[in-house]
CSV table of N, CA and C and ligand atoms in Angstrom, one decimal:
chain,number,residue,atom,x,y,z
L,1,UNK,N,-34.5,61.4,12.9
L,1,UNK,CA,-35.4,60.2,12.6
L,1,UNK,C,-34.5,59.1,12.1
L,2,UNK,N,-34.7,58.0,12.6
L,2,UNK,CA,-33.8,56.8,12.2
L,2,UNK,C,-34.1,56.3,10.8
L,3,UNK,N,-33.0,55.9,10.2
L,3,UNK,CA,-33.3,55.4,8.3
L,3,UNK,C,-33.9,54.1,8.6
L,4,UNK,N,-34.4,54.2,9.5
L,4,UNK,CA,-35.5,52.9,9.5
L,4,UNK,C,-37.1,53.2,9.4
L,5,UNK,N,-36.9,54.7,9.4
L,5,UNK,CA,-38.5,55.2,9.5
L,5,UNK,C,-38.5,56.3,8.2
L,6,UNK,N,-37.4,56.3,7.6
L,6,UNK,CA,-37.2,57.3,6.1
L,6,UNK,C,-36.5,56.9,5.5
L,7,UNK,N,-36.8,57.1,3.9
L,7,UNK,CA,-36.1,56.3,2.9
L,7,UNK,C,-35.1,57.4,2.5
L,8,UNK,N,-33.8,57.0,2.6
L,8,UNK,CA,-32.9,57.8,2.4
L,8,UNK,C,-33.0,59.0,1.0
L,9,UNK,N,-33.4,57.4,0.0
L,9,UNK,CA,-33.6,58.2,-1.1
L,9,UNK,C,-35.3,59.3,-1.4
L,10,UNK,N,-36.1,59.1,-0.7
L,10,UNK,CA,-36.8,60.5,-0.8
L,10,UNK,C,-36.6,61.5,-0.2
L,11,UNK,N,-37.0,62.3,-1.0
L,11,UNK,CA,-36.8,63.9,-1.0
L,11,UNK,C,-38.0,64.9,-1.4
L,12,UNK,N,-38.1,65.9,-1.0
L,12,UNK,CA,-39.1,67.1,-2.0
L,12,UNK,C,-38.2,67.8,-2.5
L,13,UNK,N,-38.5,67.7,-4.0
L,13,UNK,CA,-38.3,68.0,-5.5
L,13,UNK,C,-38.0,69.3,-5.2
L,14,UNK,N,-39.7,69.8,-4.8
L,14,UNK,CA,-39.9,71.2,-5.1
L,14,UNK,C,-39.0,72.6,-4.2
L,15,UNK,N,-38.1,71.8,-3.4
L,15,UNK,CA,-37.2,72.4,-2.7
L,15,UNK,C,-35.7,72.9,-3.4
L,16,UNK,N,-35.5,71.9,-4.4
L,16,UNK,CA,-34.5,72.0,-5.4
L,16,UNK,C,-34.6,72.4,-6.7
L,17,UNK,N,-33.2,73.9,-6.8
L,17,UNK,CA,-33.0,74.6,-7.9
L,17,UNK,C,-32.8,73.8,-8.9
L,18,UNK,N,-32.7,74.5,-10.2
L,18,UNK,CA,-31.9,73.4,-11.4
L,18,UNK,C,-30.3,73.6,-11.3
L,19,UNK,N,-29.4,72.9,-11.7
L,19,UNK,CA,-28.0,73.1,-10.9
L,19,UNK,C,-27.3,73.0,-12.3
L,20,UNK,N,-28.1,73.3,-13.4
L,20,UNK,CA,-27.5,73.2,-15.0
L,20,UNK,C,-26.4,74.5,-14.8
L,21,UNK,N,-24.9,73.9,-15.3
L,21,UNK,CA,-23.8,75.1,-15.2
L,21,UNK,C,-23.5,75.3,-13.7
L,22,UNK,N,-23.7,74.7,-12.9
L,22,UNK,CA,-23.0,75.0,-11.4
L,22,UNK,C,-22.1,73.5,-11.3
L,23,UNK,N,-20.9,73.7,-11.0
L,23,UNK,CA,-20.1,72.5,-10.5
L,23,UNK,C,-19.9,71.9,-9.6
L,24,UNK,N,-20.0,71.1,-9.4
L,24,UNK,CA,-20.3,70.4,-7.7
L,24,UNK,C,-19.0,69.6,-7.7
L,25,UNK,N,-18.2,69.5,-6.2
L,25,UNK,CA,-17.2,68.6,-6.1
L,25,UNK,C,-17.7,67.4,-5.3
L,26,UNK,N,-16.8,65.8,-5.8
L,26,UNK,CA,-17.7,64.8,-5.3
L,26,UNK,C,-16.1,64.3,-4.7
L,27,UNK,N,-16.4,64.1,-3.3
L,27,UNK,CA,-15.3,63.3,-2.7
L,27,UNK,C,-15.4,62.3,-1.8
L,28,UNK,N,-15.0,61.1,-2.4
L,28,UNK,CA,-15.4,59.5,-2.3
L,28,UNK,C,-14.4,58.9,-1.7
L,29,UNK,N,-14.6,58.6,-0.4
L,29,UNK,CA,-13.8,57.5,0.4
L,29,UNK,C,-13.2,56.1,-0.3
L,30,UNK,N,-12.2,55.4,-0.6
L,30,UNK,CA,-11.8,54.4,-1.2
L,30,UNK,C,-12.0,53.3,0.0
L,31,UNK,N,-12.0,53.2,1.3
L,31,UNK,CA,-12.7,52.3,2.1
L,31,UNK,C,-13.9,51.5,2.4
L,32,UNK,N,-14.0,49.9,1.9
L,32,UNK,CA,-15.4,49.8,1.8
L,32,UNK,C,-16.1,50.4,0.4
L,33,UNK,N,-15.1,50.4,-0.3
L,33,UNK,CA,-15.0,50.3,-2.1
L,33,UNK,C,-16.1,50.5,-2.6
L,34,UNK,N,-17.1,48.7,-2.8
L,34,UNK,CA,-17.5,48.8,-3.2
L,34,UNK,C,-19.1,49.9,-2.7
L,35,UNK,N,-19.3,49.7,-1.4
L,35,UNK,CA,-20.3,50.5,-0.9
L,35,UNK,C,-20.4,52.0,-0.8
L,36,UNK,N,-19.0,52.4,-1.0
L,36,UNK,CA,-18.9,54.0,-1.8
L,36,UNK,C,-19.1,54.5,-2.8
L,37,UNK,N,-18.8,53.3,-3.5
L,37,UNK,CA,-18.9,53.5,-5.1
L,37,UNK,C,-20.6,53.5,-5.5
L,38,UNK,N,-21.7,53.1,-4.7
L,38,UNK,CA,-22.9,52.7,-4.6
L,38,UNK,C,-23.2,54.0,-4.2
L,39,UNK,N,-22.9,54.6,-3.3
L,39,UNK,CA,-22.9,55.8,-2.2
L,39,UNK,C,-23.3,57.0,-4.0
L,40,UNK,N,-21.5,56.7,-4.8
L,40,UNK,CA,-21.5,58.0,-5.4
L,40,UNK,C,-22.4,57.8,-6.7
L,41,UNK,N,-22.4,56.9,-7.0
L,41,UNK,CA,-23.4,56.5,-7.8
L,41,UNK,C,-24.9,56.8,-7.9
L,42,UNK,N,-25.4,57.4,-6.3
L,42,UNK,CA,-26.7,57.6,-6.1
L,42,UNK,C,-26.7,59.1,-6.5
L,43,UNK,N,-25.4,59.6,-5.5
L,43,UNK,CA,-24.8,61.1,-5.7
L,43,UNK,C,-25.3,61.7,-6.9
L,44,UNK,N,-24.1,60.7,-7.9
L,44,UNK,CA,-24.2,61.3,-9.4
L,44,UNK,C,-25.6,61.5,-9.8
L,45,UNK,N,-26.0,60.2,-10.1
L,45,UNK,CA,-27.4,60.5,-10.7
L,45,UNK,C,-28.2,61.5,-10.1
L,46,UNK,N,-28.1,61.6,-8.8
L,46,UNK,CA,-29.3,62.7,-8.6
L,46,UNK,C,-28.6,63.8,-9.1
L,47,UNK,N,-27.6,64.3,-9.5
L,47,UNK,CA,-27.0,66.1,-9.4
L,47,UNK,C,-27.7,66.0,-11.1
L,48,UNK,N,-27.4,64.5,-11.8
L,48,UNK,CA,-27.5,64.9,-13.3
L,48,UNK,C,-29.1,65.2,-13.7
L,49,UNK,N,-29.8,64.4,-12.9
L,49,UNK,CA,-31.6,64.1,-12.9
L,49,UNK,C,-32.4,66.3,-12.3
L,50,UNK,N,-31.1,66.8,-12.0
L,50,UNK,CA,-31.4,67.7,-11.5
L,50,UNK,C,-30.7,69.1,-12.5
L,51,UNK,N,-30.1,68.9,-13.1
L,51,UNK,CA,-29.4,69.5,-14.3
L,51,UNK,C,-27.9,69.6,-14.3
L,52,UNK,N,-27.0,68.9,-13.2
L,52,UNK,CA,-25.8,69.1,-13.7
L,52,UNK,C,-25.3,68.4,-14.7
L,53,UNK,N,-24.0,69.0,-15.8
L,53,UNK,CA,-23.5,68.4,-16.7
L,53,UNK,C,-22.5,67.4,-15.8
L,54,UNK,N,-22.3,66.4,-16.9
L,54,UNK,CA,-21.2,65.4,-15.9
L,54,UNK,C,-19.9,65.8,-16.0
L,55,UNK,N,-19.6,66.8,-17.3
L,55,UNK,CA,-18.4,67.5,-16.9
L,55,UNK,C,-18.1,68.4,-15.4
L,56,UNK,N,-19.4,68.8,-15.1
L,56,UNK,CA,-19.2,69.6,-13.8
L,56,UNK,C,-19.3,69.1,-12.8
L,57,UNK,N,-19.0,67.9,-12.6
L,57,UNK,CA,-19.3,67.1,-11.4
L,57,UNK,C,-17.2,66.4,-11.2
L,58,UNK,N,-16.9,67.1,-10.3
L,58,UNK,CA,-15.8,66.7,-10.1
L,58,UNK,C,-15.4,65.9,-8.7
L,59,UNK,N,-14.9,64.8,-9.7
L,59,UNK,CA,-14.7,63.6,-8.4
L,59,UNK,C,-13.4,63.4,-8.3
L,60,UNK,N,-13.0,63.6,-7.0
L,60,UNK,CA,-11.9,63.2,-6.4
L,60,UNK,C,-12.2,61.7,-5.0
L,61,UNK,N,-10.8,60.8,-5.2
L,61,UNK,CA,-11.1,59.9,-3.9
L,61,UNK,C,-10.0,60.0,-3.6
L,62,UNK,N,-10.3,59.6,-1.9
L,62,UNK,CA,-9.3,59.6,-0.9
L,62,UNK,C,-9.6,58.1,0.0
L,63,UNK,N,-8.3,58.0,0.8
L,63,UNK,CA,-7.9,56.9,1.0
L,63,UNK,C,-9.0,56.0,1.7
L,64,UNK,N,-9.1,57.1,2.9
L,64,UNK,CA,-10.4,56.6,3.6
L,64,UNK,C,-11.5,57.8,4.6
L,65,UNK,N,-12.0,57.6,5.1
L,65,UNK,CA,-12.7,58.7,5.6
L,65,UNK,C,-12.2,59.8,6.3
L,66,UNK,N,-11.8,59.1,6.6
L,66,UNK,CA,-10.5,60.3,7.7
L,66,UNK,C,-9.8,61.3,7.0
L,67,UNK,N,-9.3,61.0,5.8
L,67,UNK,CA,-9.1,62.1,4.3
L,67,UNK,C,-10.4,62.8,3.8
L,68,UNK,N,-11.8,62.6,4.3
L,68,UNK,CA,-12.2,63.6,3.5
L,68,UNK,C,-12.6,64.9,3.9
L,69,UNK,N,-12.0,65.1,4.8
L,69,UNK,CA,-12.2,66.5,5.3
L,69,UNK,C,-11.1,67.4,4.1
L,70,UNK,N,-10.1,66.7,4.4
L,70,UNK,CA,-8.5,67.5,3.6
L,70,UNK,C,-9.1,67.4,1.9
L,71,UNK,N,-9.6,66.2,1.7
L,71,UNK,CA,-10.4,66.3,0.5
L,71,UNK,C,-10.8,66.9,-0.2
L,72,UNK,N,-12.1,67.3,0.9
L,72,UNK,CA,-13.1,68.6,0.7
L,72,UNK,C,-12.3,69.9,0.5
L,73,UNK,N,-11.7,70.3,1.1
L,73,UNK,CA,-11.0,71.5,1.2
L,73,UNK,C,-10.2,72.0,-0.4
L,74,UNK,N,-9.7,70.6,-0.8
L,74,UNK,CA,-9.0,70.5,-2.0
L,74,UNK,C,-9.8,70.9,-3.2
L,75,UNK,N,-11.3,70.3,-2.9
L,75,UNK,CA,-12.1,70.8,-3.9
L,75,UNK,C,-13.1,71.9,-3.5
L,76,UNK,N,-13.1,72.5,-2.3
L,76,UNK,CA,-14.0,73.9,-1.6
L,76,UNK,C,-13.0,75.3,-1.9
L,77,UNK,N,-11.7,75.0,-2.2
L,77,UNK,CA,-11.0,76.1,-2.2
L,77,UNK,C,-10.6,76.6,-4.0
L,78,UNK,N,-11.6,75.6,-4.6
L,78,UNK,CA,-11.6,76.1,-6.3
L,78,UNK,C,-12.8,76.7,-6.1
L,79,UNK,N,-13.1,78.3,-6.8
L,79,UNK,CA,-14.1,79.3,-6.4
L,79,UNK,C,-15.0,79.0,-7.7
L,80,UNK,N,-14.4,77.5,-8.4
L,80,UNK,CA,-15.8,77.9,-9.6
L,80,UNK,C,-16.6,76.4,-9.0
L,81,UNK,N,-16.0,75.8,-8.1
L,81,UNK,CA,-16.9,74.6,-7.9
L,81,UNK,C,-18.1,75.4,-6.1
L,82,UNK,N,-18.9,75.0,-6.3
L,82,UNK,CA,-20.3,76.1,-5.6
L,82,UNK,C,-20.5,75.0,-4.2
L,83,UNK,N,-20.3,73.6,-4.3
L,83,UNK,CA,-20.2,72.7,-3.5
L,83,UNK,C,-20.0,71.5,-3.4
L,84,UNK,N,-19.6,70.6,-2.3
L,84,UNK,CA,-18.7,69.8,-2.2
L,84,UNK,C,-19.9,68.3,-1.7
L,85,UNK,N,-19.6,66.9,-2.0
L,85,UNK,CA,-20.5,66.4,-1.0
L,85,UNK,C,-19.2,65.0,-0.4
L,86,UNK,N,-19.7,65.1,0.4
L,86,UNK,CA,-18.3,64.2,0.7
L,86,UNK,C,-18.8,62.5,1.1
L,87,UNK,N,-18.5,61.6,0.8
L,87,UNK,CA,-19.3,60.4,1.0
L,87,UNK,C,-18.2,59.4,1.5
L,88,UNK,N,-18.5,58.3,2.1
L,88,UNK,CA,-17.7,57.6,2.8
L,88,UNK,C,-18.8,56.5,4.1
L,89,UNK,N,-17.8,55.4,4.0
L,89,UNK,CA,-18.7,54.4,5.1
L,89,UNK,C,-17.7,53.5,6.4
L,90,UNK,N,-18.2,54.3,7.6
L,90,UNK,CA,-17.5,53.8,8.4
L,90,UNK,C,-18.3,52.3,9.1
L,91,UNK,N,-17.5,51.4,9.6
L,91,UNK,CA,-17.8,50.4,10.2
L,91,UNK,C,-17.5,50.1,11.2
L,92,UNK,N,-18.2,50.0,12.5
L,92,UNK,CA,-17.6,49.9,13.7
L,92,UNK,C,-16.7,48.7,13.9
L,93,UNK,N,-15.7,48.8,14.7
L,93,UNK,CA,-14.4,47.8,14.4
L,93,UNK,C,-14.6,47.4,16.1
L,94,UNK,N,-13.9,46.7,16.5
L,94,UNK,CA,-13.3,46.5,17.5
L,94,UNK,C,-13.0,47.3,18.9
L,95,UNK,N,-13.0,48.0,18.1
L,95,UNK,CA,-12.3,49.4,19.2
L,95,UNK,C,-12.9,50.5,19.1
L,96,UNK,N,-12.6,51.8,19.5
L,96,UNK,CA,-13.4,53.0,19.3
L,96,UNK,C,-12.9,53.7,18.0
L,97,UNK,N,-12.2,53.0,17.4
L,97,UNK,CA,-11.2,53.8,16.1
L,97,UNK,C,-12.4,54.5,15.2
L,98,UNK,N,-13.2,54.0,14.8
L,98,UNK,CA,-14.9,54.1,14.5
L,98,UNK,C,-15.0,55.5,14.7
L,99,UNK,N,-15.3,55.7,16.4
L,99,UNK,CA,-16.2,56.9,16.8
L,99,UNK,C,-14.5,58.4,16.7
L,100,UNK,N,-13.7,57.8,16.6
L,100,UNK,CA,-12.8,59.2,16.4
L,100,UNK,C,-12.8,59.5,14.9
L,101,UNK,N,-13.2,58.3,14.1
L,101,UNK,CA,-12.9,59.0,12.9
L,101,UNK,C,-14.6,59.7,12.3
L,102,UNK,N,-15.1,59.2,12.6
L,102,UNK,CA,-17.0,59.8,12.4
L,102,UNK,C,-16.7,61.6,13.2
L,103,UNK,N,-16.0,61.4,14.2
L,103,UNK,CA,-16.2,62.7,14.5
L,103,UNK,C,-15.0,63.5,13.8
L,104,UNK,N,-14.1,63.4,13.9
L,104,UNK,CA,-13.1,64.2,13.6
L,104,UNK,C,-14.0,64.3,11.4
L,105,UNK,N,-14.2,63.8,10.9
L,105,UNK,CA,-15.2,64.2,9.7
L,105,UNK,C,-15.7,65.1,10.0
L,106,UNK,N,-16.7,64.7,11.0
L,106,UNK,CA,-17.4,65.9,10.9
L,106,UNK,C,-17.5,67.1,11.6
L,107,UNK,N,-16.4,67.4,12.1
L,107,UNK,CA,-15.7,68.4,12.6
L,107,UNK,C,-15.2,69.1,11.3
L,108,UNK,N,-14.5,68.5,10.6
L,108,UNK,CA,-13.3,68.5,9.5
L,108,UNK,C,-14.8,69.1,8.7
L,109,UNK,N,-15.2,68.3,8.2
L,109,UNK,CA,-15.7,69.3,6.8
L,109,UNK,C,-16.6,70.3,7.5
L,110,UNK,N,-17.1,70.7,8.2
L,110,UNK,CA,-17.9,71.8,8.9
L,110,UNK,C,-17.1,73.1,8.9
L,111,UNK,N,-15.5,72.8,9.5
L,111,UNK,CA,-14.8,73.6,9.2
L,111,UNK,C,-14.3,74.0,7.8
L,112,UNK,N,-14.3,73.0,7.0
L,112,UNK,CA,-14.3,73.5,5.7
L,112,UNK,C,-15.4,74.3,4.9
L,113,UNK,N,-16.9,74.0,5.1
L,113,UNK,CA,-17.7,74.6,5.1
L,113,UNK,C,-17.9,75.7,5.4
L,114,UNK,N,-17.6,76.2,6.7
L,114,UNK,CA,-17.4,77.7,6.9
L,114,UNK,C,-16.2,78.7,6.7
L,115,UNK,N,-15.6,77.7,6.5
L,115,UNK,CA,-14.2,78.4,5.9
L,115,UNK,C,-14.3,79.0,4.3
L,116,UNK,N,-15.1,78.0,3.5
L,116,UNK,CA,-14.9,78.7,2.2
L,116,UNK,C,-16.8,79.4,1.6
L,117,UNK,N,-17.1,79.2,3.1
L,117,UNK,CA,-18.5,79.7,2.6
L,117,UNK,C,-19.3,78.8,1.8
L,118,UNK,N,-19.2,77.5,1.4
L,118,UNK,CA,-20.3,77.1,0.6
L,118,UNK,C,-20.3,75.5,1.5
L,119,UNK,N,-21.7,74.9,0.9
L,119,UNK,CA,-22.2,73.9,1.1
L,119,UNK,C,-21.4,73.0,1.1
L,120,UNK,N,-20.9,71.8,2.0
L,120,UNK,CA,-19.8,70.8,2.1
L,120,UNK,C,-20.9,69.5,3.2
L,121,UNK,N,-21.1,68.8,2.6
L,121,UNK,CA,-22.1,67.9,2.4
L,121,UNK,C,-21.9,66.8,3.3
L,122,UNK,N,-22.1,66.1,4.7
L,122,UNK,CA,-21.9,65.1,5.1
L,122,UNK,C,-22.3,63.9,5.0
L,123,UNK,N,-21.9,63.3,4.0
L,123,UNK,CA,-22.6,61.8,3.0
L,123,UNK,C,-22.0,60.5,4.1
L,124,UNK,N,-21.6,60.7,5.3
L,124,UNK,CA,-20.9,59.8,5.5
L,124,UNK,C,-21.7,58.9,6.3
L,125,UNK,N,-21.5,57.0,5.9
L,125,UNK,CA,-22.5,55.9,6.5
L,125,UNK,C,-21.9,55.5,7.8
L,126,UNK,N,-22.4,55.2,9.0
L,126,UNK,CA,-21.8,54.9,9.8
L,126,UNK,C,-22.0,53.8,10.7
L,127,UNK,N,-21.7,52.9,10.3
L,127,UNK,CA,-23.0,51.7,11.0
L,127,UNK,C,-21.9,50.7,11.6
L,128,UNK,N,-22.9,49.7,12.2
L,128,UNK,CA,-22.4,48.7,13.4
L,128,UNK,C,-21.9,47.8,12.7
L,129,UNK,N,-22.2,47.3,11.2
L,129,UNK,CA,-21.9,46.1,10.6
L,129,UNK,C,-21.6,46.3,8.4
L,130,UNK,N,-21.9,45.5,8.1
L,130,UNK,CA,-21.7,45.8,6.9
L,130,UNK,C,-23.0,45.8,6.0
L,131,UNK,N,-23.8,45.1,6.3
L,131,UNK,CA,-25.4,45.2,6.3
L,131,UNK,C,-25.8,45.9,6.2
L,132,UNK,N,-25.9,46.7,7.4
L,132,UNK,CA,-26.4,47.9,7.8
L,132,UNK,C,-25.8,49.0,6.5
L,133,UNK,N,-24.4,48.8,6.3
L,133,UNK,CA,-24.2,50.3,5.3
L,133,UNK,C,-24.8,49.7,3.9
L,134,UNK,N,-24.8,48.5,3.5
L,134,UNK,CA,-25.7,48.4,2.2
L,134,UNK,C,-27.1,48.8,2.4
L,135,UNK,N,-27.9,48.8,3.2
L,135,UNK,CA,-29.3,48.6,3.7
L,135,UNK,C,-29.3,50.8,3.2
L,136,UNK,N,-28.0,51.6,3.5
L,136,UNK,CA,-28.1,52.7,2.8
L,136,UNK,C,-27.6,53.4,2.0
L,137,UNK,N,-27.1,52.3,1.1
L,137,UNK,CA,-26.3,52.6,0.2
L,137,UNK,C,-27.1,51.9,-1.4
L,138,UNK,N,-28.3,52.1,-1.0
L,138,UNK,CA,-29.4,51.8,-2.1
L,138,UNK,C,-30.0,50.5,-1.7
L,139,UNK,N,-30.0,50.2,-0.8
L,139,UNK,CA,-31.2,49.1,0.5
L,139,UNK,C,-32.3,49.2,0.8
L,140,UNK,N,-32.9,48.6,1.8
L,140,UNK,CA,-33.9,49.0,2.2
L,140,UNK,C,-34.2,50.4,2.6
L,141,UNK,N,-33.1,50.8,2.9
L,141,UNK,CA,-33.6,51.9,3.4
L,141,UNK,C,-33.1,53.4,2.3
L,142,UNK,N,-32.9,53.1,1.4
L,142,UNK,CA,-32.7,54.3,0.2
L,142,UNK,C,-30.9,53.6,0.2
L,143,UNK,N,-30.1,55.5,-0.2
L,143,UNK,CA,-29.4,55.9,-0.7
L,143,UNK,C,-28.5,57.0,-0.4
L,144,UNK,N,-28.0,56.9,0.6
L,144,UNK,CA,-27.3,58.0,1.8
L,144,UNK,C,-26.7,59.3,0.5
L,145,UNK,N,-26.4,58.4,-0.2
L,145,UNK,CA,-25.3,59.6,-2.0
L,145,UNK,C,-26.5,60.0,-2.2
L,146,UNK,N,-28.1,59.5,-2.3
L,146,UNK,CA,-29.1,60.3,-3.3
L,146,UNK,C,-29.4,61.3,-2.4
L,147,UNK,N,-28.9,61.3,-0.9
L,147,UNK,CA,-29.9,62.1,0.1
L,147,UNK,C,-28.8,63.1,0.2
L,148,UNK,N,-27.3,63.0,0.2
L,148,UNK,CA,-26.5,64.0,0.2
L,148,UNK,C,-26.8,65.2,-1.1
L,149,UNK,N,-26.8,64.7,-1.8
L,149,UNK,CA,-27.0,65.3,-3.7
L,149,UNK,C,-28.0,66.0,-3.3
L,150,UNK,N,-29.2,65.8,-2.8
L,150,UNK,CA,-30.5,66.7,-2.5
L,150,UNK,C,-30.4,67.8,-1.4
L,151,UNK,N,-29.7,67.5,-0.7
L,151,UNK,CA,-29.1,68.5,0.3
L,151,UNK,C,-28.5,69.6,-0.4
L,152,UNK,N,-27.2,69.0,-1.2
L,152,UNK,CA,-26.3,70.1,-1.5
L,152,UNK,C,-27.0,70.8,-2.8
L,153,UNK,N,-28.1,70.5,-3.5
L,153,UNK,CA,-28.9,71.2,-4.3
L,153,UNK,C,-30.0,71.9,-3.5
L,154,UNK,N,-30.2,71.1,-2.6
L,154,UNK,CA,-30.8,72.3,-1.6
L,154,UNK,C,-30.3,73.4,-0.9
L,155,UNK,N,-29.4,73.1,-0.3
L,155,UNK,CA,-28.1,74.3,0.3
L,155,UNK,C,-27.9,75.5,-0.7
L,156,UNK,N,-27.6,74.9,-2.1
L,156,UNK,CA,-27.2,76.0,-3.3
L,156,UNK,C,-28.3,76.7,-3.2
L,157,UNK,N,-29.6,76.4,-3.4
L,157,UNK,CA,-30.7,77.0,-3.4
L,157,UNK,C,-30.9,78.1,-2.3
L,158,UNK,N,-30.9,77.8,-1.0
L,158,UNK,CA,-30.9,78.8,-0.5
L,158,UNK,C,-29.7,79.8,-0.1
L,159,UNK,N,-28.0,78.9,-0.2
L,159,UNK,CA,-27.1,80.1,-0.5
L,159,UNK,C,-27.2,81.3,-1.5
L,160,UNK,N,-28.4,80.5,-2.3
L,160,UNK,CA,-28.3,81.8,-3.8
L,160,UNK,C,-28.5,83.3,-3.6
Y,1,LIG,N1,-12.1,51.6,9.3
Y,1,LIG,C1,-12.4,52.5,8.3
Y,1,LIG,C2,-11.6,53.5,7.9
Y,1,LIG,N2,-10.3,53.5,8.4
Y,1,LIG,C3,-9.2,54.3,7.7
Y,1,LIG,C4,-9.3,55.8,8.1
Y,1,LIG,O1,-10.4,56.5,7.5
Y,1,LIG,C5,-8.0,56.5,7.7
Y,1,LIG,O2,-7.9,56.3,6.2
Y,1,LIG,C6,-6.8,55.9,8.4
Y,1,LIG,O3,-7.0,56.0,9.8
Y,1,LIG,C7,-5.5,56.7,8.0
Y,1,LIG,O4,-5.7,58.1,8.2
Y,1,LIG,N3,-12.0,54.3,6.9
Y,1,LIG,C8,-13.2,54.3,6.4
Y,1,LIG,O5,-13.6,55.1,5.5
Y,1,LIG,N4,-14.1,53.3,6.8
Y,1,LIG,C9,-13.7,52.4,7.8
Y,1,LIG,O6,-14.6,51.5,8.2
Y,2,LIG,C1,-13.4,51.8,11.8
Y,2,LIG,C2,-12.1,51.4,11.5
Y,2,LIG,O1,-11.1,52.1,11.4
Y,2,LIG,C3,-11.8,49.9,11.7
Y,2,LIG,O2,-11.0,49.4,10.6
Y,2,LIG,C4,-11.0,49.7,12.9
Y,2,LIG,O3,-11.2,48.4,13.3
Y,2,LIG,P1,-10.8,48.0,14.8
Y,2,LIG,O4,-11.5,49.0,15.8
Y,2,LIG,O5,-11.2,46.6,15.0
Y,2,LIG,O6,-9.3,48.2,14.9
């Protein structure tokens, strides 16, 4: 369904555990700065609104999207953090540089996900212009970080 017909940021509640004492790893693209930073921002608040402590919320950033697969890994391979969400905003450029790096993500943390067995979260925005990634990065259309956070509380829930 297109984020033109759902608001990123809703979700059902009643699908999500309380995550009080579970550690979540948060890994944030440094490309497009400020609209990541909005991204983790949504993240955070939802894991805390849901019971994590902010001590257990471990954030690491990497350069740009293309690092967060290696990212993920760096924080999926510590056995006391339960899941990973990985956030990041691509922008179509010129060229197809765009569609190799969108995919190779999400190749990349899927393999990390089944590699370490737990939830590894694909937060990543991928739009035609720069509009478009504010419009889900708490826009019109929600908050791609509050919709990842609710996933990966949802995932824990039924990995339990
Ligand atoms: N153009 C965008 C990039 N490009 C950088 C790559 O992600 C990567 O860091 C580089 O190719 C070196 O490996 N990254 C984004 O996150 N967003 C973009 O729009
Ligand atoms: C999506 C990107 O990596 C972007 O910076 C590449 O832009 P371009 O395709 O114009 O080289």
């Amino acid at each position: 369904m297109a984020s033109s017909l759902k608001n990123l940021s809703e979700y059902n509640s009643d699908n999500l555990i309380d995550i009080t004492g579970k550690k979540i790893g948060l890994v944030v693209a440094e490309w497009n700065k400020a609209i990541t930073d909005a991204l983790a921002k949504g993240a955070y608040d939802t894991l805390i609104k849901h019971g994590a402590k902010s001590d257990n919320i471990i954030r690491n950033t990497v350069p740009g999207s293309f690092e967060l697969s290696f990212g993920a890994q760096l924080l999926a391979q510590n056995p006391e953090i339960e899941a990973v969400i990985c956030l990041g905003v691509v922008i179509k450029g010129e060229t197809k540089h765009d569609d190799y790096i969108c995919h190779a993500v999400a190749q990349g943390i899927t393999q990390v996900s089944l590699k370490y067995n737990k939830p590894v979260i694909f937060g990543l925005v991928t739009t035609n212009n720069e509009e478009q990634a504010w419009d889900r990065a708490g826009g019109k259309h929600g908050n791609k970080g509050v919709e990842a956070a609710a996933t990966a509380i949802h995932m824990l829930g039924i990995s339990a």
